[in-house]
Coordinates of C-alpha atoms in Angstrom, one line a residue:
Chain A
X30 CA 64.8 80.8 124.1
X31 CA 67.6 78.8 125.7
X32 CA 67.3 75.0 125.6
X33 CA 68.9 73.9 128.8
X34 CA 66.5 72.9 131.7
X35 CA 66.4 75.3 134.6
X36 CA 67.1 74.1 138.2
X37 CA 64.2 74.3 140.7
X38 CA 65.3 77.5 142.1
X39 CA 65.7 79.1 138.6
X40 CA 62.4 77.8 137.6
X41 CA 60.7 79.4 140.8
X42 CA 62.6 82.7 140.1
X43 CA 61.3 82.7 136.4
X44 CA 57.7 82.1 137.6
X45 CA 58.0 84.9 140.2
X46 CA 59.5 87.3 137.6
X47 CA 56.7 86.5 135.0
X48 CA 54.0 86.8 137.7
X49 CA 55.4 90.1 139.0
X50 CA 55.5 91.6 135.4
X51 CA 51.9 90.5 134.6
X52 CA 50.5 91.3 138.0
X53 CA 52.1 94.8 138.3
X54 CA 51.3 95.8 134.5
X55 CA 47.7 94.5 134.9
X56 CA 47.2 96.2 138.3
X57 CA 48.5 99.3 136.9
X58 CA 45.8 99.1 134.1
X59 CA 43.0 98.7 136.8
X60 CA 44.4 101.7 138.9
X61 CA 44.7 103.8 135.8
X62 CA 41.2 103.1 134.5
X63 CA 39.6 103.5 138.0
X64 CA 38.7 99.7 138.1
X65 CA 40.3 99.6 141.5
X66 CA 41.5 102.0 144.1
X67 CA 43.9 101.4 146.9
X68 CA 42.5 103.0 150.0
X69 CA 45.2 102.7 152.8
X70 CA 47.7 105.8 152.9
X71 CA 51.2 105.2 153.8
X72 CA 51.6 101.9 152.2
X73 CA 54.6 101.8 149.9
X74 CA 53.7 101.5 146.3
X75 CA 55.4 99.6 143.4
X76 CA 54.4 101.3 140.1
X77 CA 50.6 101.7 140.7
X78 CA 50.2 98.9 143.3
X79 CA 50.3 98.8 147.0
X80 CA 53.3 96.6 147.8
X81 CA 51.3 93.8 149.3
X82 CA 49.6 93.2 145.9
X83 CA 52.5 92.0 143.8
X84 CA 53.9 90.0 146.9
X85 CA 50.6 88.2 147.3
X86 CA 50.0 87.7 143.7
X87 CA 53.5 86.4 142.8
X88 CA 53.4 84.1 145.9
X89 CA 50.1 82.7 144.8
X90 CA 51.1 82.1 141.2
X91 CA 54.2 80.4 142.4
X92 CA 52.2 78.2 144.9
X93 CA 49.7 77.2 142.2
X94 CA 52.5 76.3 139.8
X95 CA 54.5 74.3 142.3
X96 CA 51.5 72.5 143.7
X97 CA 50.3 71.6 140.3
X98 CA 53.7 70.1 139.4
X99 CA 53.9 68.3 142.8
X100 CA 50.3 67.0 142.1
X101 CA 51.4 65.4 139.0
X102 CA 48.1 65.4 137.1
X103 CA 48.8 64.6 133.4
X104 CA 49.0 67.5 131.0
X105 CA 47.5 66.9 127.6
X106 CA 50.0 69.3 125.9
X107 CA 53.7 69.8 126.4
X108 CA 54.4 73.5 126.6
X109 CA 57.7 75.3 126.0
X110 CA 59.0 78.6 127.2
X111 CA 57.9 80.4 124.3
X112 CA 54.4 79.1 124.8
X113 CA 54.6 80.3 128.5
X114 CA 55.4 83.8 127.1
X115 CA 52.3 83.5 124.8
X116 CA 50.2 82.4 127.8
X117 CA 51.5 85.0 130.2
X118 CA 51.0 87.8 127.5
X119 CA 47.4 86.7 126.6
X120 CA 46.5 86.7 130.4
X121 CA 48.0 90.1 130.6
X122 CA 46.1 91.3 127.6
X123 CA 42.8 89.9 129.2
X124 CA 43.8 91.8 132.4
X125 CA 44.1 95.0 130.4
X126 CA 40.8 94.2 128.6
X127 CA 39.0 94.2 131.8
X128 CA 40.3 97.7 132.5
X129 CA 38.2 98.8 129.5
X130 CA 34.8 97.4 130.8
X131 CA 33.9 99.8 133.6
X132 CA 30.9 101.2 131.5
X133 CA 29.9 97.7 130.0
X134 CA 26.9 95.8 131.1
X135 CA 27.9 93.0 133.3
X136 CA 26.3 90.4 131.0
X137 CA 28.8 91.5 128.2
X138 CA 31.9 91.8 130.3
X139 CA 31.3 88.4 132.0
X140 CA 30.6 86.6 128.7
X141 CA 33.6 88.3 127.1
X142 CA 36.1 87.6 129.8
X143 CA 34.6 84.1 130.4
X144 CA 34.8 83.0 126.7
X145 CA 38.4 84.3 126.4
X146 CA 39.2 82.3 129.8
X147 CA 37.8 79.2 128.5
X148 CA 39.7 79.5 125.2
X149 CA 42.9 79.9 127.1
X150 CA 42.3 76.8 129.0
X151 CA 41.3 74.7 126.0
X152 CA 44.4 76.1 124.1
X153 CA 47.0 75.9 126.8
X154 CA 46.3 72.5 128.3
X155 CA 42.8 71.1 128.0
X156 CA 43.3 68.6 130.8
X157 CA 41.2 67.9 133.8
X158 CA 44.2 68.9 136.0
X159 CA 44.5 72.3 134.6
X160 CA 40.7 72.8 134.8
X161 CA 40.9 72.0 138.4
X162 CA 43.6 74.5 139.1
X163 CA 41.6 77.1 137.1
X164 CA 38.4 76.5 138.9
X165 CA 40.1 76.7 142.4
X166 CA 41.7 80.0 141.4
X167 CA 38.4 81.3 140.1
X168 CA 36.9 80.6 143.6
X169 CA 39.9 81.4 145.8
X170 CA 41.2 84.5 144.1
X171 CA 37.9 86.5 144.2
X172 CA 37.3 85.3 147.8
X173 CA 40.7 86.7 148.8
X174 CA 39.9 90.0 147.1
X175 CA 36.5 90.2 148.8
X176 CA 38.3 89.9 152.1
X177 CA 40.7 92.5 151.0
X178 CA 37.8 94.9 150.0
X179 CA 36.0 94.2 153.3
X180 CA 39.2 95.2 155.2
X181 CA 39.1 98.5 153.4
X182 CA 42.4 98.0 151.8
X183 CA 41.2 98.5 148.3
X184 CA 38.0 99.0 146.4
X185 CA 36.5 98.4 143.0
X186 CA 34.7 101.0 141.0
X187 CA 31.0 101.7 141.7
X188 CA 30.0 100.1 138.3
X189 CA 32.1 97.1 138.8
X190 CA 31.7 96.0 142.3
X191 CA 28.5 93.9 141.9
X192 CA 29.9 90.5 143.1
X193 CA 30.3 91.0 146.8
X194 CA 32.3 94.1 146.3
X195 CA 34.6 92.8 143.4
X196 CA 34.0 92.9 139.7
X197 CA 31.6 90.1 138.2
X198 CA 34.3 89.2 135.7
X199 CA 36.9 88.6 138.2
X200 CA 36.4 84.7 138.6
X201 CA 37.0 84.4 134.8
X202 CA 40.2 86.4 135.0
X203 CA 41.5 84.2 137.8
X204 CA 40.3 81.1 135.8
X205 CA 42.6 82.1 132.8
X206 CA 45.4 82.9 135.1
X207 CA 45.1 79.7 137.0
X208 CA 44.9 77.5 133.9
X209 CA 48.2 78.9 132.7
X210 CA 49.7 78.7 136.2
X211 CA 48.9 75.0 136.3
X212 CA 51.5 74.2 133.7
X213 CA 54.0 76.9 134.2
X214 CA 56.5 75.0 136.1
X215 CA 57.2 72.4 133.4
X216 CA 57.0 75.0 130.6
X217 CA 59.6 77.4 132.2
X218 CA 61.8 74.6 133.4
X219 CA 62.2 73.3 129.9
Chain B
X2 CA 38.3 65.2 126.9
X3 CA 37.2 61.7 126.4
X4 CA 38.8 59.7 123.6
X5 CA 36.1 57.6 122.3
X6 CA 34.3 58.5 119.1
X7 CA 30.6 59.7 119.5
X8 CA 27.7 58.2 117.5
X9 CA 26.0 60.3 115.0
X10 CA 23.2 61.2 117.4
X11 CA 25.7 62.1 120.2
X12 CA 27.7 64.3 117.8
X13 CA 24.5 66.1 116.8
X14 CA 23.7 66.6 120.5
X15 CA 27.1 68.0 121.3
X16 CA 26.8 70.5 118.3
X17 CA 23.3 71.6 119.5
X18 CA 24.6 72.0 123.0
X19 CA 27.6 74.2 122.0
X20 CA 25.6 76.2 119.6
X21 CA 23.0 76.9 122.2
X22 CA 25.6 78.0 124.8
X23 CA 27.3 80.3 122.2
X24 CA 24.0 81.6 120.8
X25 CA 22.3 82.2 124.0
X26 CA 25.3 83.9 125.7
X27 CA 26.2 85.9 122.7
X28 CA 22.6 87.2 122.1
X29 CA 22.4 88.1 125.8
X30 CA 25.3 90.3 125.2
X31 CA 23.6 92.0 122.3
X32 CA 20.3 92.5 124.2
X33 CA 22.2 93.8 127.3
X34 CA 24.1 96.2 125.2
X35 CA 21.1 97.4 123.1
X36 CA 22.7 96.1 120.1
X37 CA 19.5 94.2 119.3
X38 CA 16.0 94.4 120.8
X39 CA 13.1 91.9 120.6
X40 CA 10.0 93.6 119.5
X41 CA 7.2 91.1 119.8
X42 CA 5.4 90.8 123.1
X43 CA 4.3 87.5 124.5
X44 CA 6.9 85.4 123.0
X45 CA 8.6 83.1 125.6
X46 CA 12.1 84.0 126.2
X47 CA 15.1 81.9 127.1
X48 CA 17.6 84.1 129.1
X49 CA 17.5 87.3 127.1
X50 CA 16.4 85.7 123.7
X51 CA 13.0 85.2 122.2
X52 CA 12.7 81.4 121.9
X53 CA 12.7 81.3 118.2
X54 CA 16.3 82.6 118.2
X55 CA 18.2 79.7 119.8
X56 CA 16.0 77.2 117.9
X57 CA 16.9 78.8 114.6
X58 CA 20.5 79.3 115.3
X59 CA 21.2 75.9 116.8
X60 CA 19.4 74.3 113.9
X61 CA 21.4 76.3 111.4
X62 CA 24.5 75.4 113.0
X63 CA 23.8 71.8 113.1
X64 CA 22.7 71.8 109.4
X65 CA 25.9 73.6 108.4
X66 CA 28.0 71.1 110.4
X67 CA 26.2 68.1 109.0
X68 CA 26.0 69.3 105.5
X69 CA 29.8 70.1 105.5
X70 CA 30.4 66.6 106.7
X71 CA 28.3 65.0 104.1
X72 CA 29.9 67.4 101.4
X73 CA 33.2 65.8 102.2
X74 CA 35.4 68.7 101.2
X75 CA 38.9 67.9 102.5
X76 CA 40.0 69.6 105.7
X77 CA 43.5 71.0 105.8
X78 CA 43.8 70.5 109.6
X79 CA 42.4 67.7 111.8
X80 CA 40.7 69.3 114.8
X81 CA 40.0 67.8 118.3
X82 CA 37.2 68.4 120.8
X83 CA 39.6 70.7 122.7
X84 CA 40.2 72.6 119.4
X85 CA 36.3 72.8 119.1
X86 CA 36.1 74.4 122.6
X87 CA 38.7 76.9 121.6
X88 CA 36.9 77.7 118.3
X89 CA 33.4 78.1 119.8
X90 CA 34.8 80.2 122.8
X91 CA 36.6 82.5 120.1
X92 CA 33.4 82.9 118.2
X93 CA 31.6 83.7 121.5
X94 CA 34.2 86.2 122.4
X95 CA 34.0 87.9 119.0
X96 CA 30.2 87.9 119.4
X97 CA 30.5 89.7 122.8
X98 CA 33.1 92.1 121.4
X99 CA 30.5 93.2 118.8
X100 CA 28.3 94.2 121.7
X101 CA 31.0 96.7 122.6
X102 CA 30.9 98.5 119.1
X103 CA 27.6 100.4 119.2
X104 CA 29.4 103.7 119.3
X105 CA 32.3 102.8 117.0
X106 CA 32.6 104.0 113.4
X107 CA 31.4 101.3 110.9
X108 CA 34.9 101.3 109.3
X109 CA 36.5 100.3 112.5
X110 CA 34.1 97.7 113.7
X111 CA 33.8 96.0 110.1
X112 CA 37.7 95.9 109.8
X113 CA 38.1 94.6 113.4
X114 CA 35.5 91.9 113.2
X115 CA 36.4 91.0 109.6
X116 CA 40.2 90.7 110.6
X117 CA 39.4 88.4 113.4
X118 CA 37.0 86.4 111.4
X119 CA 39.7 85.7 108.7
X120 CA 42.1 84.8 111.3
X121 CA 39.7 82.2 112.8
X122 CA 39.3 80.6 109.4
X123 CA 42.9 80.6 108.6
X124 CA 43.7 79.1 112.0
X125 CA 40.8 76.6 112.4
X126 CA 40.9 75.1 108.9
X127 CA 42.3 77.2 106.0
X128 CA 40.6 75.0 103.4
X129 CA 38.5 76.0 100.4
X130 CA 35.6 73.9 101.8
X131 CA 35.5 75.8 105.1
X132 CA 35.9 79.1 103.2
X133 CA 32.8 78.1 101.2
X134 CA 30.8 77.4 104.2
X135 CA 32.0 80.7 105.9
X136 CA 31.0 82.6 102.9
X137 CA 27.6 81.1 102.6
X138 CA 27.0 81.8 106.2
X139 CA 28.1 85.4 105.8
X140 CA 25.4 85.9 103.1
X141 CA 22.5 83.6 104.3
X142 CA 22.7 84.6 108.0
X143 CA 22.4 88.4 107.6
X144 CA 19.7 87.8 104.9
X145 CA 17.7 85.8 107.4
X146 CA 18.2 88.6 110.0
X147 CA 17.2 91.2 107.4
X148 CA 14.0 89.2 106.9
X149 CA 13.4 88.9 110.6
X150 CA 13.9 92.7 111.2
X151 CA 11.5 93.3 108.2
X152 CA 8.9 91.3 109.8
X153 CA 9.3 93.4 113.0
X154 CA 10.2 90.5 115.2
X155 CA 13.6 92.2 116.3
X156 CA 15.6 95.4 115.5
X157 CA 19.2 96.5 115.7
X158 CA 20.0 99.7 117.5
X159 CA 20.0 103.0 115.6
X160 CA 23.7 103.2 115.3
X161 CA 24.3 99.6 114.1
X162 CA 21.4 99.1 111.6
X163 CA 23.3 100.5 108.5
X164 CA 23.3 97.3 106.5
X165 CA 19.7 96.9 105.5
X166 CA 18.5 97.0 109.1
X167 CA 21.2 94.8 110.5
X168 CA 24.8 95.6 111.6
X169 CA 27.5 96.2 109.2
X170 CA 29.9 93.7 110.9
X171 CA 27.2 90.9 111.0
X172 CA 28.4 89.1 107.9
X173 CA 31.9 88.7 109.3
X174 CA 30.4 87.4 112.6
X175 CA 28.6 84.6 110.7
X176 CA 31.7 84.1 108.4
X177 CA 33.7 83.3 111.7
X178 CA 30.8 81.0 113.0
X179 CA 30.5 79.3 109.6
X180 CA 34.2 78.7 109.3
X181 CA 34.1 76.8 112.7
X182 CA 30.8 75.1 112.1
X183 CA 32.2 73.6 108.8
X184 CA 34.5 71.2 110.7
X185 CA 32.6 71.0 114.0
X186 CA 31.2 67.4 113.1
X187 CA 34.4 65.6 112.8
X188 CA 36.0 67.6 115.7
X189 CA 33.3 66.8 118.2
X190 CA 32.7 63.2 116.9
X191 CA 36.4 62.4 117.7
Chain C
X7 CA 46.3 77.6 99.7
X8 CA 48.3 76.5 96.7
X9 CA 51.4 74.2 97.4
X10 CA 53.8 75.3 94.8
X11 CA 56.7 77.6 95.9
X12 CA 56.4 81.1 94.5
X13 CA 59.3 82.8 92.5
X14 CA 61.1 85.8 94.2
X15 CA 59.0 88.2 92.3
X16 CA 55.8 86.5 93.0
X17 CA 56.7 86.5 96.8
X18 CA 57.5 90.1 96.8
X19 CA 54.1 90.9 95.0
X20 CA 52.3 88.7 97.6
X21 CA 54.0 90.6 100.5
X22 CA 53.1 94.0 98.8
X23 CA 49.6 92.9 98.4
X24 CA 49.2 91.7 102.1
X25 CA 50.9 94.9 103.4
X26 CA 48.7 97.1 101.3
X27 CA 45.5 95.4 102.5
X28 CA 46.5 95.6 106.2
X29 CA 47.9 99.1 105.9
X30 CA 45.0 100.6 104.0
X31 CA 42.3 98.9 106.2
X32 CA 44.1 99.7 109.5
X33 CA 44.7 103.3 108.4
X34 CA 41.1 103.7 107.5
X35 CA 40.3 102.7 111.0
X36 CA 42.6 105.3 112.4
X37 CA 41.2 108.0 110.1
X38 CA 37.6 107.0 110.8
X39 CA 38.0 107.2 114.7
X40 CA 40.1 110.4 114.6
X41 CA 43.3 108.7 115.8
X42 CA 45.0 110.4 112.9
X43 CA 44.3 113.0 110.4
X44 CA 45.9 113.9 107.2
X45 CA 46.8 117.5 107.0
X46 CA 47.9 118.2 103.6
X47 CA 45.2 119.3 101.0
X48 CA 45.6 118.2 97.4
X49 CA 47.3 114.9 98.1
X50 CA 45.5 112.0 96.2
X51 CA 43.9 109.5 98.6
X52 CA 43.4 105.7 98.5
X53 CA 40.5 104.8 100.5
X54 CA 41.1 107.0 103.6
X55 CA 45.0 107.4 103.3
X56 CA 47.1 110.0 101.6
X57 CA 48.8 108.1 98.8
X58 CA 52.3 108.3 100.3
X59 CA 51.3 106.2 103.3
X60 CA 50.5 102.8 101.7
X61 CA 53.5 103.3 99.3
X62 CA 55.8 103.9 102.4
X63 CA 54.3 101.2 104.5
X64 CA 54.3 98.5 101.9
X65 CA 57.8 99.4 100.8
X66 CA 58.9 99.1 104.5
X67 CA 57.2 95.7 105.0
X68 CA 58.8 94.3 101.9
X69 CA 62.2 95.7 102.7
X70 CA 61.9 94.2 106.3
X71 CA 60.8 90.8 104.9
X72 CA 63.5 90.7 102.3
X73 CA 66.3 91.9 104.5
X74 CA 65.3 89.3 107.1
X75 CA 65.4 86.6 104.6
X76 CA 68.8 87.7 103.3
X77 CA 70.1 88.0 106.9
X78 CA 69.4 84.3 107.3
X79 CA 68.9 84.3 111.0
X80 CA 67.3 81.0 112.0
X81 CA 63.6 80.7 112.6
X82 CA 62.2 78.6 115.5
X83 CA 59.0 77.8 113.6
X84 CA 58.4 77.2 110.0
X85 CA 55.4 79.1 108.9
X86 CA 52.9 78.5 106.0
X87 CA 50.8 80.8 103.8
X88 CA 47.8 80.0 106.1
X89 CA 49.9 81.0 109.1
X90 CA 50.8 84.2 107.3
X91 CA 47.1 85.0 106.7
X92 CA 46.5 84.5 110.5
X93 CA 49.5 86.7 111.3
X94 CA 48.5 89.4 109.0
X95 CA 44.9 89.2 110.2
X96 CA 46.1 89.5 113.8
X97 CA 48.2 92.5 113.2
X98 CA 45.2 94.2 111.3
X99 CA 43.0 93.4 114.2
X100 CA 45.4 95.0 116.6
X101 CA 45.7 98.0 114.3
X102 CA 41.8 98.2 114.5
X103 CA 41.9 97.8 118.4
X104 CA 44.2 100.8 118.6
X105 CA 41.4 102.8 116.9
X106 CA 39.2 102.2 119.9
X107 CA 41.8 103.4 122.5
X108 CA 41.4 107.2 122.0
X109 CA 39.8 107.8 125.4
X110 CA 41.7 105.0 127.2
X111 CA 44.5 106.0 129.8
X112 CA 47.9 105.4 128.2
X113 CA 48.8 102.8 130.8
X114 CA 46.0 100.6 129.7
X115 CA 46.4 101.0 125.9
X116 CA 50.2 100.5 126.1
X117 CA 49.9 97.4 128.3
X118 CA 47.1 96.1 126.1
X119 CA 48.9 96.5 122.8
X120 CA 52.3 95.6 124.2
X121 CA 51.0 92.4 125.6
X122 CA 49.3 91.4 122.3
X123 CA 52.4 92.3 120.4
X124 CA 54.6 90.1 122.6
X125 CA 52.1 87.2 122.3
X126 CA 52.3 87.6 118.4
X127 CA 56.1 87.4 118.5
X128 CA 56.2 84.5 120.8
X129 CA 53.5 82.7 118.8
X130 CA 54.7 83.5 115.3
X131 CA 58.4 82.9 115.6
X132 CA 60.1 83.2 119.2
X133 CA 63.5 83.6 117.6
X134 CA 66.2 86.3 118.4
X135 CA 66.1 87.2 114.7
X136 CA 62.5 88.0 114.6
X137 CA 62.8 89.8 118.0
X138 CA 65.6 91.9 116.5
X139 CA 63.3 92.9 113.5
X140 CA 60.5 93.5 116.0
X141 CA 62.5 95.9 118.1
X142 CA 64.1 97.7 115.0
X143 CA 60.6 98.3 113.7
X144 CA 59.4 99.4 117.0
X145 CA 62.1 102.2 116.9
X146 CA 62.2 103.1 113.3
X147 CA 58.5 103.2 112.6
X148 CA 57.5 105.6 115.2
X149 CA 60.6 107.8 114.5
X150 CA 59.6 107.9 110.9
X151 CA 56.1 108.8 111.9
X152 CA 57.4 111.6 114.4
X153 CA 59.2 113.1 111.4
X154 CA 56.0 113.0 109.2
X155 CA 54.1 114.7 112.1
X156 CA 56.9 117.3 112.4
X157 CA 56.6 118.1 108.7
X158 CA 52.8 118.7 109.2
X159 CA 51.7 116.0 106.9
X160 CA 49.6 114.2 109.4
X161 CA 48.8 114.5 113.1
X162 CA 47.6 112.3 115.8
X163 CA 44.5 113.1 117.9
X164 CA 45.1 115.3 121.1
X165 CA 44.5 112.4 123.5
X166 CA 46.9 110.0 121.7
X167 CA 49.9 112.2 120.7
X168 CA 51.8 111.9 124.0
X169 CA 55.0 110.3 122.5
X170 CA 56.6 113.1 120.6
X171 CA 53.4 113.7 118.6
X172 CA 52.5 110.1 118.0
X173 CA 50.5 107.6 120.1
X174 CA 52.2 105.8 123.1
X175 CA 51.2 102.4 121.9
X176 CA 52.6 102.9 118.4
X177 CA 55.9 101.2 119.1
X178 CA 54.1 98.0 120.0
X179 CA 51.9 98.1 116.9
X180 CA 55.2 98.2 114.8
X181 CA 56.8 95.7 117.1
X182 CA 53.8 93.2 116.2
X183 CA 54.1 94.1 112.5
X184 CA 58.0 93.7 112.5
X185 CA 57.8 90.3 114.1
X186 CA 55.4 89.1 111.5
X187 CA 57.3 90.7 108.7
X188 CA 60.6 89.0 109.7
X189 CA 59.4 85.6 108.5
X190 CA 56.8 86.7 105.8
X191 CA 59.1 85.9 102.9
X192 CA 59.6 82.2 103.6
X193 CA 56.0 81.8 104.8
X194 CA 54.5 83.3 101.5
X195 CA 57.1 81.8 99.2
X196 CA 56.1 78.3 100.5

């Protein structure tokens, strides 16, 4: 891990790169497992995702990271680039775990993903500011996906569409991603 | 996380609240997955648990935390309230994981839960004192559940009742919970 | 955890002991789940493993740990014996998790095991030196297993033999083990 701080543009590029890796790999798990299906034909795909998915996801992560940095709410813990790799990898692992839960009762999947998401926040940066970003992500992310599903662009599997057409554990996956995104800017800038 | 130390009564209340959340959510996973079944009719239930379960569990966690504090065995690591949230969330995640293991060979489930339990102890407080509490919990907890099962109050599923009527991984789940409980008092008091 | 540094021979013995525990318990999971099968009759077994497996594995871990120590590449983090227990337990938990993935699409299992493996490296010692050992292990370990499978000594299950006869997630399991092995010598010596 290099020690020199990155410029603003470099930091943004690093966040986009990390979000693209996590988003594309995680979404590939969901498509492979049948957790989600893309419904529109003729849309270009990147790996297993329709092209609009990584664009929207990476843009959202960058916006969350940048707005959190601008808001200037105090962090409890100072995070390094190596910590950011741990955080992003743990969110990706959680993303992959959700692809294993298609036959799992919702009580179990929601408690499992929720407990890990809370642990991620309390480990990464147990601050009110990161909690606010995590909570906002846990509401806005699933609402956006409900809209996408309503448009018919994608669908969750029959056994995991119980929350307005999306998976019941989805808010907690966004919670974990939002908590990490909240401090990604200073962590990657160095 | 507020910085002011809690009084003894407040610390006890915080421990009870945390134990109730973890116990009720974890037990709801076990009931939803068929890992455990409550057999007595007419007993009031809280979420998915017969009412005696959260009472016994929260009381036991509080007793373990308070006795560990009174015993005064030295901790290797000083833990904060945020750490306690991580510890409790990890124990709850492990609790939920056990609800996924009903069709898993006992060798795999015992090694998996055991490895995570040992990691929890070695991360949270790798001290002889916390190990002693974890080991005591790993014996006393399953023995108490064997007694409950013998009384006919609850039952483990057919595929996970191989340890005297309870699950073979149960000692390791108690081990992890006991390790964390051992230092919950100072962590939550602040 | 005792505080006195170990001699070279004691350190080597501790590494062998840890590698034997992790290797035998992890391999028992693979055999119990049908992930791997030993094909040669008449070979003495230790727990569920043909005797050559723990010998080869423990020897390889010791060699990796000793060569890394001799190479003298700088570590980013100083690790203690308690950390080594966490690291070994996490690798064993990951080993056990792979035994749950026989019916999982390769995309999901590779992303899950890969994400956890990267998190292990970035947590344990996010240094170029540990990365080099992890990468070397991720190539040499699976190549050795491909050779063993070619000799007919063991076999992976039909659904998890897609990488030249071995499991597609196997490089990542070796990656995690290699990353931890890279700093096991100083961690256990104390």
